[in-house]
Short mmCIF file of C-alpha atoms in Angstrom, two decimals:
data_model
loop_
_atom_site.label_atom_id
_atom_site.label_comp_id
_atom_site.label_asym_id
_atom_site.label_seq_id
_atom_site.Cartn_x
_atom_site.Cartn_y
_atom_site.Cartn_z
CA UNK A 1 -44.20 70.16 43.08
CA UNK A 2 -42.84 67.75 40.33
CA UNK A 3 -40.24 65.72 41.09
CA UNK A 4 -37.21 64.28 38.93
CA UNK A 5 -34.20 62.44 40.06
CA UNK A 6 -31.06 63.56 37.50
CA UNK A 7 -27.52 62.31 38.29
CA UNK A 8 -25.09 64.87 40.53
CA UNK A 9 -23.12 65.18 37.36
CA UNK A 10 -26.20 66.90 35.58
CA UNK A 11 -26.35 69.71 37.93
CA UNK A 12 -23.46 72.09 37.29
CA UNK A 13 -22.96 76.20 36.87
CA UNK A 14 -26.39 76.51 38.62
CA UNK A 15 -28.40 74.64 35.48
CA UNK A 16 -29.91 71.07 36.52
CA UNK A 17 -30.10 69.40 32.53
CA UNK A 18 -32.73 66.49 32.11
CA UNK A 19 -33.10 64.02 29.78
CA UNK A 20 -35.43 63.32 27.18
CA UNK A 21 -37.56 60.85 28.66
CA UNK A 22 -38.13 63.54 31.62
CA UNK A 23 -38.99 66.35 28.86
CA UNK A 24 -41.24 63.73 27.89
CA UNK A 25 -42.85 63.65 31.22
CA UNK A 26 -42.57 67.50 31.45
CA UNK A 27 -45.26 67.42 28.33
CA UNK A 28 -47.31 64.83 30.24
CA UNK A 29 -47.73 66.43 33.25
CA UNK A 30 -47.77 70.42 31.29
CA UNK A 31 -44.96 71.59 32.46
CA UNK A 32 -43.84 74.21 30.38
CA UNK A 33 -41.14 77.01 30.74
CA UNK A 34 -41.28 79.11 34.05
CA UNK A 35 -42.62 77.08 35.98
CA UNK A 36 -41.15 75.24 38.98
CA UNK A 37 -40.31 71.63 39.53
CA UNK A 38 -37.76 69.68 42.13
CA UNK A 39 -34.57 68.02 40.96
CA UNK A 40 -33.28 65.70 43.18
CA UNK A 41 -29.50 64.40 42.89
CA UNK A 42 -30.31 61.07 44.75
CA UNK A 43 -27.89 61.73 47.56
CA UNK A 44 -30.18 63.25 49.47
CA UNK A 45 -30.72 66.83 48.00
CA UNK A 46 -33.50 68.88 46.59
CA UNK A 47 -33.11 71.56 44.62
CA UNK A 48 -36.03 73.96 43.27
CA UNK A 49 -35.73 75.09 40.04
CA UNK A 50 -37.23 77.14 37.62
CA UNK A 51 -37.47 75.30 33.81
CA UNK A 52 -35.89 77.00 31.11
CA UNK A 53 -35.48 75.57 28.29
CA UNK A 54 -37.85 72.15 27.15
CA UNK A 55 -36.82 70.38 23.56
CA UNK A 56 -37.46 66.88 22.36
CA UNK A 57 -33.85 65.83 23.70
CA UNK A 58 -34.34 67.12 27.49
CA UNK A 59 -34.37 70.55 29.32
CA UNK A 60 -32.79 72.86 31.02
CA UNK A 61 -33.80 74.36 34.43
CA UNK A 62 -32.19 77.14 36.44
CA UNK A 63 -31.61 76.36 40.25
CA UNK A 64 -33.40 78.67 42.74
CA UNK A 65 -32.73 76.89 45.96
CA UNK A 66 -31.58 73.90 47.40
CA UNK A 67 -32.35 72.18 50.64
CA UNK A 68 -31.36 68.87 52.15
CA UNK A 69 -34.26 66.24 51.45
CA UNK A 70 -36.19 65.75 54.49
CA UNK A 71 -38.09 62.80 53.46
CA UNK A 72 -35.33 59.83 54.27
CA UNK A 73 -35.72 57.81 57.33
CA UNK A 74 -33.22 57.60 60.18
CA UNK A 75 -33.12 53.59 59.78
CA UNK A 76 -31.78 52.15 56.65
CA UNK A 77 -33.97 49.38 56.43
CA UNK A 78 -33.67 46.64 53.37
CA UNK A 79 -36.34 44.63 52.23
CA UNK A 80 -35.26 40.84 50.92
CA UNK A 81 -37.69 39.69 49.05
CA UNK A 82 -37.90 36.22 47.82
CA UNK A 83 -39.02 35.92 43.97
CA UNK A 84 -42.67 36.05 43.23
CA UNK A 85 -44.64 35.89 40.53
CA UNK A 86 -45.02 38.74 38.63
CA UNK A 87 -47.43 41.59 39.70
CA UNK A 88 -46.84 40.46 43.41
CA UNK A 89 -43.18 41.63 43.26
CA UNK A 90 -44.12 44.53 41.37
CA UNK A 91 -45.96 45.37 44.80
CA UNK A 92 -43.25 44.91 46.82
CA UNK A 93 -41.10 47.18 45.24
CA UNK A 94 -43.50 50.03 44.61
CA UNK A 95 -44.52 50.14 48.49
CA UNK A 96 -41.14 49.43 49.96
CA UNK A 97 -40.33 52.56 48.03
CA UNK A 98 -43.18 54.41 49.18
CA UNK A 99 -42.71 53.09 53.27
CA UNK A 100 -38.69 54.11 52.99
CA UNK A 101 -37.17 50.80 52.51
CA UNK A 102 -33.25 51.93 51.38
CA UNK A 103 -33.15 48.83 49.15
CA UNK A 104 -34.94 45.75 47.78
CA UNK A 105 -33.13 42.65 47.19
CA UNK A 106 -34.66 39.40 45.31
CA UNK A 107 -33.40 36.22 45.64
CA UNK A 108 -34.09 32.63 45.04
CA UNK A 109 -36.26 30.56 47.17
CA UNK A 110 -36.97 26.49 47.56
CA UNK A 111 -41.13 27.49 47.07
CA UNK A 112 -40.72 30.40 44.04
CA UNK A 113 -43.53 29.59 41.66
CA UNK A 114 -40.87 32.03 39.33
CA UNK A 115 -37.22 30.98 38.74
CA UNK A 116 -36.50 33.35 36.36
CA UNK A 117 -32.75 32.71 34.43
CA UNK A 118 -30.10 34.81 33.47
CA UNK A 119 -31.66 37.24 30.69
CA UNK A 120 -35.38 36.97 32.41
CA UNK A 121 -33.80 37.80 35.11
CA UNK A 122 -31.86 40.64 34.24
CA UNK A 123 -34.96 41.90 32.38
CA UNK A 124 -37.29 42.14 35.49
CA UNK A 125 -34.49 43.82 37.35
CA UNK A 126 -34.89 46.59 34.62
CA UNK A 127 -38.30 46.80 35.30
CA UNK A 128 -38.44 46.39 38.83
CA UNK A 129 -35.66 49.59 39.13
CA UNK A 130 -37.82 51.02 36.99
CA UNK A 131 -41.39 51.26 39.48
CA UNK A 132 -38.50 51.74 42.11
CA UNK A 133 -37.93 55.41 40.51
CA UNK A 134 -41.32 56.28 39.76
CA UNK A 135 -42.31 55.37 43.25
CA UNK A 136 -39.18 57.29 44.53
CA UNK A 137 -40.67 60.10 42.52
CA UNK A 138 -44.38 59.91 43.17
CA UNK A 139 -43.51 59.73 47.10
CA UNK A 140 -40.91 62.56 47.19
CA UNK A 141 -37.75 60.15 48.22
CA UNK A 142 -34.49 61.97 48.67
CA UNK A 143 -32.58 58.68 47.18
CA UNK A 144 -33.75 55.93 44.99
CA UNK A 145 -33.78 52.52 46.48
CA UNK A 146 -32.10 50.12 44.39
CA UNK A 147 -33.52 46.68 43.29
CA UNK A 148 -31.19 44.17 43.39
CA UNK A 149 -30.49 40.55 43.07
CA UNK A 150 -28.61 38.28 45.52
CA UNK A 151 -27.04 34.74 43.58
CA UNK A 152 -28.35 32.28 46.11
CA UNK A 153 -30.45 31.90 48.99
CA UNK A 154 -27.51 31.03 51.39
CA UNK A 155 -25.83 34.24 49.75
CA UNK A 156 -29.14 36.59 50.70
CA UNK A 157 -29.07 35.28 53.91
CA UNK A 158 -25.48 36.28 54.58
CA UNK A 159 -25.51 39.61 53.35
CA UNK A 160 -29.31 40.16 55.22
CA UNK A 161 -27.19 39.31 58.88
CA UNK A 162 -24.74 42.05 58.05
CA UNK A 163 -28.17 44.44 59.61
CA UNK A 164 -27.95 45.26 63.47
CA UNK A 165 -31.52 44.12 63.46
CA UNK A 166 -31.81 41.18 60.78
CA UNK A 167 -35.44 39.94 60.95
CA UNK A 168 -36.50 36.36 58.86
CA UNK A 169 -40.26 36.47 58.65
CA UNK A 170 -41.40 33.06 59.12
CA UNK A 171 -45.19 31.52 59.12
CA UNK A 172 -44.23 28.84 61.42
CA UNK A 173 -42.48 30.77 64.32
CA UNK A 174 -44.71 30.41 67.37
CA UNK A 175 -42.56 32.12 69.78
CA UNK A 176 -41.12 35.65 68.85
CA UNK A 177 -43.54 38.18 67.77
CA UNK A 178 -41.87 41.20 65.77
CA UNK A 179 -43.01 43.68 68.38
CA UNK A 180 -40.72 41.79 70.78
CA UNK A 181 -37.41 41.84 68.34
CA UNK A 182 -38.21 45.42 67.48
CA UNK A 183 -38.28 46.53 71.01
CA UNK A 184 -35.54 44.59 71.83
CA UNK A 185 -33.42 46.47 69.81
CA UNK A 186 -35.36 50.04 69.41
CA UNK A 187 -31.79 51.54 68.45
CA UNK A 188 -31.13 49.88 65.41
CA UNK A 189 -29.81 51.96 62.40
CA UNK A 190 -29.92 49.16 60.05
CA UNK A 191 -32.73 46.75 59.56
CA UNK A 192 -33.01 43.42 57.60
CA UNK A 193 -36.00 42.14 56.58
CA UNK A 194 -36.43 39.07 55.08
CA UNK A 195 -40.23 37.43 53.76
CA UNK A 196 -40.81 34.46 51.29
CA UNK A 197 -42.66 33.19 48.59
CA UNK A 198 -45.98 32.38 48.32
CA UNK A 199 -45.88 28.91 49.60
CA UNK A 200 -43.62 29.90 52.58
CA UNK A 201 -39.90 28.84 53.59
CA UNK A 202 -39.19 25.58 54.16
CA UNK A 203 -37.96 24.35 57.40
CA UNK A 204 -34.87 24.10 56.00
CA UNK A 205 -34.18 27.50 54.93
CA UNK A 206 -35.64 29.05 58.31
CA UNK A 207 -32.99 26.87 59.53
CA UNK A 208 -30.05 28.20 57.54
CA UNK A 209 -31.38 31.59 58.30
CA UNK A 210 -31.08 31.21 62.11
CA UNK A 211 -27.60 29.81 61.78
CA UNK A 212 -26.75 32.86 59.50
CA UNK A 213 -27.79 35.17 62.81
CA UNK A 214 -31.18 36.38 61.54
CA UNK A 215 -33.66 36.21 64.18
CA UNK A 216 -36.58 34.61 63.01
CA UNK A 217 -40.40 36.16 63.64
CA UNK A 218 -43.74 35.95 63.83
CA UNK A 219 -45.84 38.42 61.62
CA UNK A 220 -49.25 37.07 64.31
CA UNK A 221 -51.90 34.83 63.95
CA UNK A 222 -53.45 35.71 60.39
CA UNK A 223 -51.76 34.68 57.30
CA UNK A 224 -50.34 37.59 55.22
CA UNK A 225 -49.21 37.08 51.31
CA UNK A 226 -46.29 37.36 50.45
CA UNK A 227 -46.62 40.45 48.92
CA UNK A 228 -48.47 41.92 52.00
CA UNK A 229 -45.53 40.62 54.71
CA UNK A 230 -43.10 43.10 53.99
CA UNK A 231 -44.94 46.02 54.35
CA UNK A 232 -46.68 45.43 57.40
CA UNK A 233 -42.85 44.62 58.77
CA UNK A 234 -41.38 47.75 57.02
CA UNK A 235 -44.45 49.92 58.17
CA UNK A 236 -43.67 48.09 61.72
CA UNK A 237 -40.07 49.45 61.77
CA UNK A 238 -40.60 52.40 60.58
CA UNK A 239 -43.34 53.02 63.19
CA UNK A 240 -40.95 51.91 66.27
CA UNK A 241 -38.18 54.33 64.61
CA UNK A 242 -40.13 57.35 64.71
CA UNK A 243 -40.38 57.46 60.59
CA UNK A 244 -44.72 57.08 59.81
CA UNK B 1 -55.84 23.31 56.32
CA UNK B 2 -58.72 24.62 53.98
CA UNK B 3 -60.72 26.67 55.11
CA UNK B 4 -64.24 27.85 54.44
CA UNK B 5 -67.02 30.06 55.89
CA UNK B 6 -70.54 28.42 56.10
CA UNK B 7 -73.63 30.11 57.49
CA UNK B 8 -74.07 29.46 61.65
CA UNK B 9 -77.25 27.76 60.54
CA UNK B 10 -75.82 25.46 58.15
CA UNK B 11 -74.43 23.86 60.90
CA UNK B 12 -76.26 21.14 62.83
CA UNK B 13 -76.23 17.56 64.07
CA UNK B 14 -72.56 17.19 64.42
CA UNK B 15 -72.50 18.13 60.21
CA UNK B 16 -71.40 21.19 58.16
CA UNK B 17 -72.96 21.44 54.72
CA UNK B 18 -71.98 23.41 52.25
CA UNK B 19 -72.70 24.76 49.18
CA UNK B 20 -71.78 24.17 45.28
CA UNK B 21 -69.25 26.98 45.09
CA UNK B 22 -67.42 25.76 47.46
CA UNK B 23 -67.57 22.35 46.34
CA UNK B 24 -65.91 23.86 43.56
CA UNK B 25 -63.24 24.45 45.00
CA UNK B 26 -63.11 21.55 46.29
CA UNK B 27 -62.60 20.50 43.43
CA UNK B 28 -59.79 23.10 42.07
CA UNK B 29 -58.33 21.94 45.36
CA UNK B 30 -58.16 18.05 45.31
CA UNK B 31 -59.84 17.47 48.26
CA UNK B 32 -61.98 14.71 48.56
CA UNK B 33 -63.63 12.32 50.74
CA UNK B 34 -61.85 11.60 54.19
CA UNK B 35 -60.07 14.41 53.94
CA UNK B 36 -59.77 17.42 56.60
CA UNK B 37 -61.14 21.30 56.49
CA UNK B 38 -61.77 23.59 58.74
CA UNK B 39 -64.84 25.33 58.44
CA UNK B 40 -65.48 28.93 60.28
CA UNK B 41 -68.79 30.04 61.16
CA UNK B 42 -68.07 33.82 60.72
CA UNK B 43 -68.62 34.17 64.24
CA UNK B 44 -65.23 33.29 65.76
CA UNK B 45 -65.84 29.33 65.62
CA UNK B 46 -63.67 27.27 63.63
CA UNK B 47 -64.59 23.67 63.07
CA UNK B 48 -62.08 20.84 62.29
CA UNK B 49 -64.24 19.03 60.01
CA UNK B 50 -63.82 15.50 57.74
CA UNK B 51 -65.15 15.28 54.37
CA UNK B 52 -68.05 12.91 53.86
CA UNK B 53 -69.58 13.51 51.18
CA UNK B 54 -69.12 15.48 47.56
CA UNK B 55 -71.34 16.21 44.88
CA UNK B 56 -72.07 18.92 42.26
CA UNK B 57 -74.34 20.34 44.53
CA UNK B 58 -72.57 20.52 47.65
CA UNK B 59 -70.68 18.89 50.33
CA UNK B 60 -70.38 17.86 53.81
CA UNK B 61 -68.15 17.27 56.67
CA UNK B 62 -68.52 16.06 59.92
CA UNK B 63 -67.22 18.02 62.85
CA UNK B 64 -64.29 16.55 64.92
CA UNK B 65 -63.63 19.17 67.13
CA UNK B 66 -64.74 23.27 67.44
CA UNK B 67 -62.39 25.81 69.03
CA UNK B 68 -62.49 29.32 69.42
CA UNK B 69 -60.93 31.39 66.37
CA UNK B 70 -57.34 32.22 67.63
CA UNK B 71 -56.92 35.02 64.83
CA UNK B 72 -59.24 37.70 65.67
CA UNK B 73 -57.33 40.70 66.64
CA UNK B 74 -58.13 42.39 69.96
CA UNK B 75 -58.65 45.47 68.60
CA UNK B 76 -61.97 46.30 66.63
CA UNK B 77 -60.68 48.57 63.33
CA UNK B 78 -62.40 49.80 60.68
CA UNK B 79 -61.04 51.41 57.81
CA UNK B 80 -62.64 53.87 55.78
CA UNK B 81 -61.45 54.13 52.44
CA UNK B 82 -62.22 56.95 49.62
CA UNK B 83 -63.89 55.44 46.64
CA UNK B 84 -60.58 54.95 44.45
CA UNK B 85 -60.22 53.54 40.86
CA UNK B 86 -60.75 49.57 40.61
CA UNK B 87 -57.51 47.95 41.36
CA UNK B 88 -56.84 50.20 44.61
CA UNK B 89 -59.37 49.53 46.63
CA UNK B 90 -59.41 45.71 45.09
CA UNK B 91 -56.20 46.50 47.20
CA UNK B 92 -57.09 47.91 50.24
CA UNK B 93 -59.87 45.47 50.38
CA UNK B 94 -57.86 42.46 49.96
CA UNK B 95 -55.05 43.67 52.49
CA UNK B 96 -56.65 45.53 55.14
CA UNK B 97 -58.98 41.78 55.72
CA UNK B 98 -55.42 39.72 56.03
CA UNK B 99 -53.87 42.72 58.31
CA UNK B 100 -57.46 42.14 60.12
CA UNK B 101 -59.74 44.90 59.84
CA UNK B 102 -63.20 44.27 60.76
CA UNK B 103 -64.81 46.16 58.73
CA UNK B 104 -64.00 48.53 55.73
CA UNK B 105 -66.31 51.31 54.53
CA UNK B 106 -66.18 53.25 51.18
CA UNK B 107 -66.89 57.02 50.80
CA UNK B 108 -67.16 59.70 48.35
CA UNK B 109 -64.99 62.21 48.51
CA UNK B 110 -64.24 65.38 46.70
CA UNK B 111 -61.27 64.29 44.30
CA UNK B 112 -62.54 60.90 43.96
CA UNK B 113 -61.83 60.25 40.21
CA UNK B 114 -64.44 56.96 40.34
CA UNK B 115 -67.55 58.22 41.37
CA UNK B 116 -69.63 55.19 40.41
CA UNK B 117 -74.05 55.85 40.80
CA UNK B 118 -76.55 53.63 42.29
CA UNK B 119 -76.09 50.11 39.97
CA UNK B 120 -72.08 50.49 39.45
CA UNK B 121 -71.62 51.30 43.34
CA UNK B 122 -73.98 48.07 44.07
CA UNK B 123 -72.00 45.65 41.44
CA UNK B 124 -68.18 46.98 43.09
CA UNK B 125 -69.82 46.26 46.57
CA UNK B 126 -70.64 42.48 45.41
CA UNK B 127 -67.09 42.28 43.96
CA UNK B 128 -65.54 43.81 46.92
CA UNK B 129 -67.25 41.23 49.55
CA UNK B 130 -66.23 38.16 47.55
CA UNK B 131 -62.49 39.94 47.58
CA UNK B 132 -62.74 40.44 51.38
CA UNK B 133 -64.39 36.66 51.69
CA UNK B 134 -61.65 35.20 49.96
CA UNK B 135 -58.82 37.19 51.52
CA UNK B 136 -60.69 35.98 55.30
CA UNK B 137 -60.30 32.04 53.70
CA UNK B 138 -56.86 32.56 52.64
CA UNK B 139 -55.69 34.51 55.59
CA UNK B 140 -57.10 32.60 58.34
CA UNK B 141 -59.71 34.94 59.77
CA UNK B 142 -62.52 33.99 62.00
CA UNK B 143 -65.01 36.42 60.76
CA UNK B 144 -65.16 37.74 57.10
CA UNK B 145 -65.13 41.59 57.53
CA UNK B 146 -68.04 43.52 55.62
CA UNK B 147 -67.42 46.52 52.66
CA UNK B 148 -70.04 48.54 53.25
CA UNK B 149 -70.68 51.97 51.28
CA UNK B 150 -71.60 55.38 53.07
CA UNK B 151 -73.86 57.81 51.38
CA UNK B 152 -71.51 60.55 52.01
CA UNK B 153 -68.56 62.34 52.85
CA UNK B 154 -70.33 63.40 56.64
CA UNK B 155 -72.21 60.19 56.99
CA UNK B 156 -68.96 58.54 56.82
CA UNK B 157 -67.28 61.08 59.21
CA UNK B 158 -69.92 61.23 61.43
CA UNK B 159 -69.53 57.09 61.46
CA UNK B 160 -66.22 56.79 62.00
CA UNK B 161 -66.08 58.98 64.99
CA UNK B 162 -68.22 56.97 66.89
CA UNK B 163 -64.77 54.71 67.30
CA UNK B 164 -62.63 55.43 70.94
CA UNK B 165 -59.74 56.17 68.42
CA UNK B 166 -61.07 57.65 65.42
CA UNK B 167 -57.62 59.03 63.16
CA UNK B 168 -58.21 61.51 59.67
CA UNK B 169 -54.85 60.11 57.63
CA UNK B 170 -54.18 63.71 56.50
CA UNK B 171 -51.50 64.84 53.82
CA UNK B 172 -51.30 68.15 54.68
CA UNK B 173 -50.85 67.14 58.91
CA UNK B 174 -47.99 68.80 60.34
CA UNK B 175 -48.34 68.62 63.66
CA UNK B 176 -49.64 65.13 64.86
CA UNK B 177 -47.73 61.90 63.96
CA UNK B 178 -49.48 58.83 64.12
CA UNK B 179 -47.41 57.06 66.95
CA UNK B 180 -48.37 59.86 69.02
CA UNK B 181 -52.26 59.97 68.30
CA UNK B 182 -51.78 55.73 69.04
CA UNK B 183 -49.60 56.29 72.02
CA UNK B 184 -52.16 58.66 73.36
CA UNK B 185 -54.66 56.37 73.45
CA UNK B 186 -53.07 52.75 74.01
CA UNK B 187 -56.06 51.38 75.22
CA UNK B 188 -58.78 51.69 72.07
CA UNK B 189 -60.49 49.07 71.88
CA UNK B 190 -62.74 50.67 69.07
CA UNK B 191 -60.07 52.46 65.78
CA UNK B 192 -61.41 54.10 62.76
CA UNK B 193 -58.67 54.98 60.11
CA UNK B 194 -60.02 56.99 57.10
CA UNK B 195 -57.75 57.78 54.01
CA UNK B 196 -58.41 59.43 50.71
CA UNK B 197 -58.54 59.12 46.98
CA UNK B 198 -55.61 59.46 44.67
CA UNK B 199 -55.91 63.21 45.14
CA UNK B 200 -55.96 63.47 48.64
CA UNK B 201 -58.69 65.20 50.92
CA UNK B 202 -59.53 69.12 50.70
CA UNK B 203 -58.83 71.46 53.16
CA UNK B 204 -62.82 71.64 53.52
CA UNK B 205 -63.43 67.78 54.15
CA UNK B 206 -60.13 68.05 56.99
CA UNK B 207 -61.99 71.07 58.83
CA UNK B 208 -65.62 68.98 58.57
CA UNK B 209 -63.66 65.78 59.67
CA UNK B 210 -61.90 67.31 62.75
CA UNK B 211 -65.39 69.00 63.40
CA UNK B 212 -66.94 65.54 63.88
CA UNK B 213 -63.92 64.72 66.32
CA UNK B 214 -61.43 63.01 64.13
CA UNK B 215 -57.77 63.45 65.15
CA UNK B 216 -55.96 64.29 61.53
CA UNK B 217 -52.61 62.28 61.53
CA UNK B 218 -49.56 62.62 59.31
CA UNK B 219 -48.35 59.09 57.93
CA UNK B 220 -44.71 61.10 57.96
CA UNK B 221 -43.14 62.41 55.02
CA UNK B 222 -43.35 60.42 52.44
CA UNK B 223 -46.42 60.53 50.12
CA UNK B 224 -47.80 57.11 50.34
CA UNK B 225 -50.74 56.54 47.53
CA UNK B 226 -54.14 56.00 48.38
CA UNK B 227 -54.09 52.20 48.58
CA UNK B 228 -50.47 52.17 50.85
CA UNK B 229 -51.90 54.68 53.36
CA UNK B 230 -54.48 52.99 55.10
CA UNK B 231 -52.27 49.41 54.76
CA UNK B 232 -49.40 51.24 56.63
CA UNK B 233 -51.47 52.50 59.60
CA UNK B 234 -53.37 49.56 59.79
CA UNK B 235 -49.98 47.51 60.12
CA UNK B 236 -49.31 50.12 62.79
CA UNK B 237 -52.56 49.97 64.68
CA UNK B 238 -52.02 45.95 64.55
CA UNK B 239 -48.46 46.65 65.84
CA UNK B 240 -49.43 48.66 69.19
CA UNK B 241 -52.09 46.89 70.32
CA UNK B 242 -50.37 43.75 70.45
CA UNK B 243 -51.82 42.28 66.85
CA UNK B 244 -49.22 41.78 65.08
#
């Protein structure tokens, strides 16, 4: 069934209202009056409802059910991922989406190829939130993950410890594997994981990182991009937390 | 280091030689005389070599020392992926080399949208190897894993079950997970993982699959597109068996 995210406030006196760029998508996909689509508040419920009413400035459809969504993982797990270039990123975000991640955060990194400023910036935020909803859509996600960016690498690094299980993905670990620091702590609820840019961390950063309390890991022998790291960690965790 | 694949039998006499294209790179590269590569013989060989010699024709490098390929996973997978539209299986292609597959094999399928003939299949199959070449440079493999086509939806089935673990990434799975079809079996050796096109399997190709003795898996409840799927359990097949 369809899917649309609207905000809590939209769904009142049994009537879920939509914007226009979803009636838009309701002519895209054919949906017309009668038939059924799910609305999804982004806290974590689904509601089935049958359209009513479709116009050029939104639509109207009556609730017939609602259910908790049962597609959120137990672990909230966040995906830090430093700034790449542009598709790569766009990658990130869509999949994290897709494998459950509860959040994407960007940050600056010694190695980015892209240092985007202030309004550059602020513009690929827009359109990284917006894959983040489509993907939240397409893969029937009970919340939409936000993309968001942390001021400094020093800052990411602090707020990625705050995790019971904060993991630093790093090329040149030799000695902890990621099986190892999953099973060491297979009851984690909340899950860091950090990855770089395409030319690595520096020894430096790794360095900070450690002292910050993330426990830096090995992602094996073969080297991944850095668009391909995260979500061989994030399928990793949510393989080990009973969640693929 | 660099690294490149020769042919076995361009090997000989303490000397690697290789051709113009990758004297190209050398090129695109900056490396020049004196400096080091390692070259891979696509058999699980990897040669620290020293440049000698560069021309527009070709190069060579004399061998300082050979060693056994450290990044071959233990586990033999192949994944068989549904003929998708161009950039997705570019994708799953790219990926499933760095996360190590040894092999991936494309199918028809039902609700395949791309359903390319005889010349189109043979020109994506050219473009496919040199994506699953390059991702085996970049990524540090020891072999580089074949795309191979099947001529059909049982040929492929009947293929992949050959495998000790052979798993049927299945939408409409309720019952099996995929931890528990890996758990079951932690000692594969031998994994198949086939996953569908953009519209997912039919209920027809399921029932012929598990007929050929394919264990249909859920990826858990999140719809994960046709290029994430195989990606995800890949990461996870990597994961168990100690690959990752």
């Amino acid at each position: 069934m369809p899917r649309f995210f609207v905000a809590a406030s939209n769904i009142f006196g049994g009537i879920a209202y939509l914007g226009a760029e979803d009636a838009g998508h309701f002519r895209a996909l054919r949906i017309s009056r009668g038939e059924c689509i799910t609305v999804c508040d982004g806290a974590g419920n689904d509601y089935t409802c049958r359209v009513t009413d479709v116009t050029g400035d939104g639509a109207e459809a009556e609730i017939v059910s609602v259910e908790p969504s049962v597609s959120e993982p137990t672990v909230k797990c966040t995906v830090y991922a430093a700034l790449s270039k542009g598709e790569k990123l766009d990658t990130v975000v869509q999949k994290s989406v897709e494998l459950g991640a509860s959040e994407i955060v960007v940050f600056p990194s010694d190695r980015c190829v892209a240092k985007p400023d202030g309004a550059a910036l602020i513009k690929r935020l827009q359109r990284l939130n917006k894959i983040a909803l489509s993907a939240a859509e397409q893969s029937e996600r009970g919340i939409i993950p936000q993309v968001l960016p942390a001021p400094s690498f020093p800052a990411a690094m602090s707020s990625a410890a705050g995790a019971e299980l904060p993991l630093f993905c790093y090329e040149e670990e030799r000695t902890v594997g990621l099986r190892a620091a999953l099973d060491a702590r297979p009851d984690a609820k909340t899950v860091s994981i950090v990855t770089g840019p395409e030319g690595g961390f520096t020894p430096e950063e790794a360095q900070l990182a450690r002292d910050c309390g993330l426990i830096s890991v090995s992602l094996g022998p073969r080297i991944l991009r850095c668009e391909t790291a995260p979500l061989a960690a994030l399928s990793a965790v949510m393989l080990l937390s009973g969640n693929l």
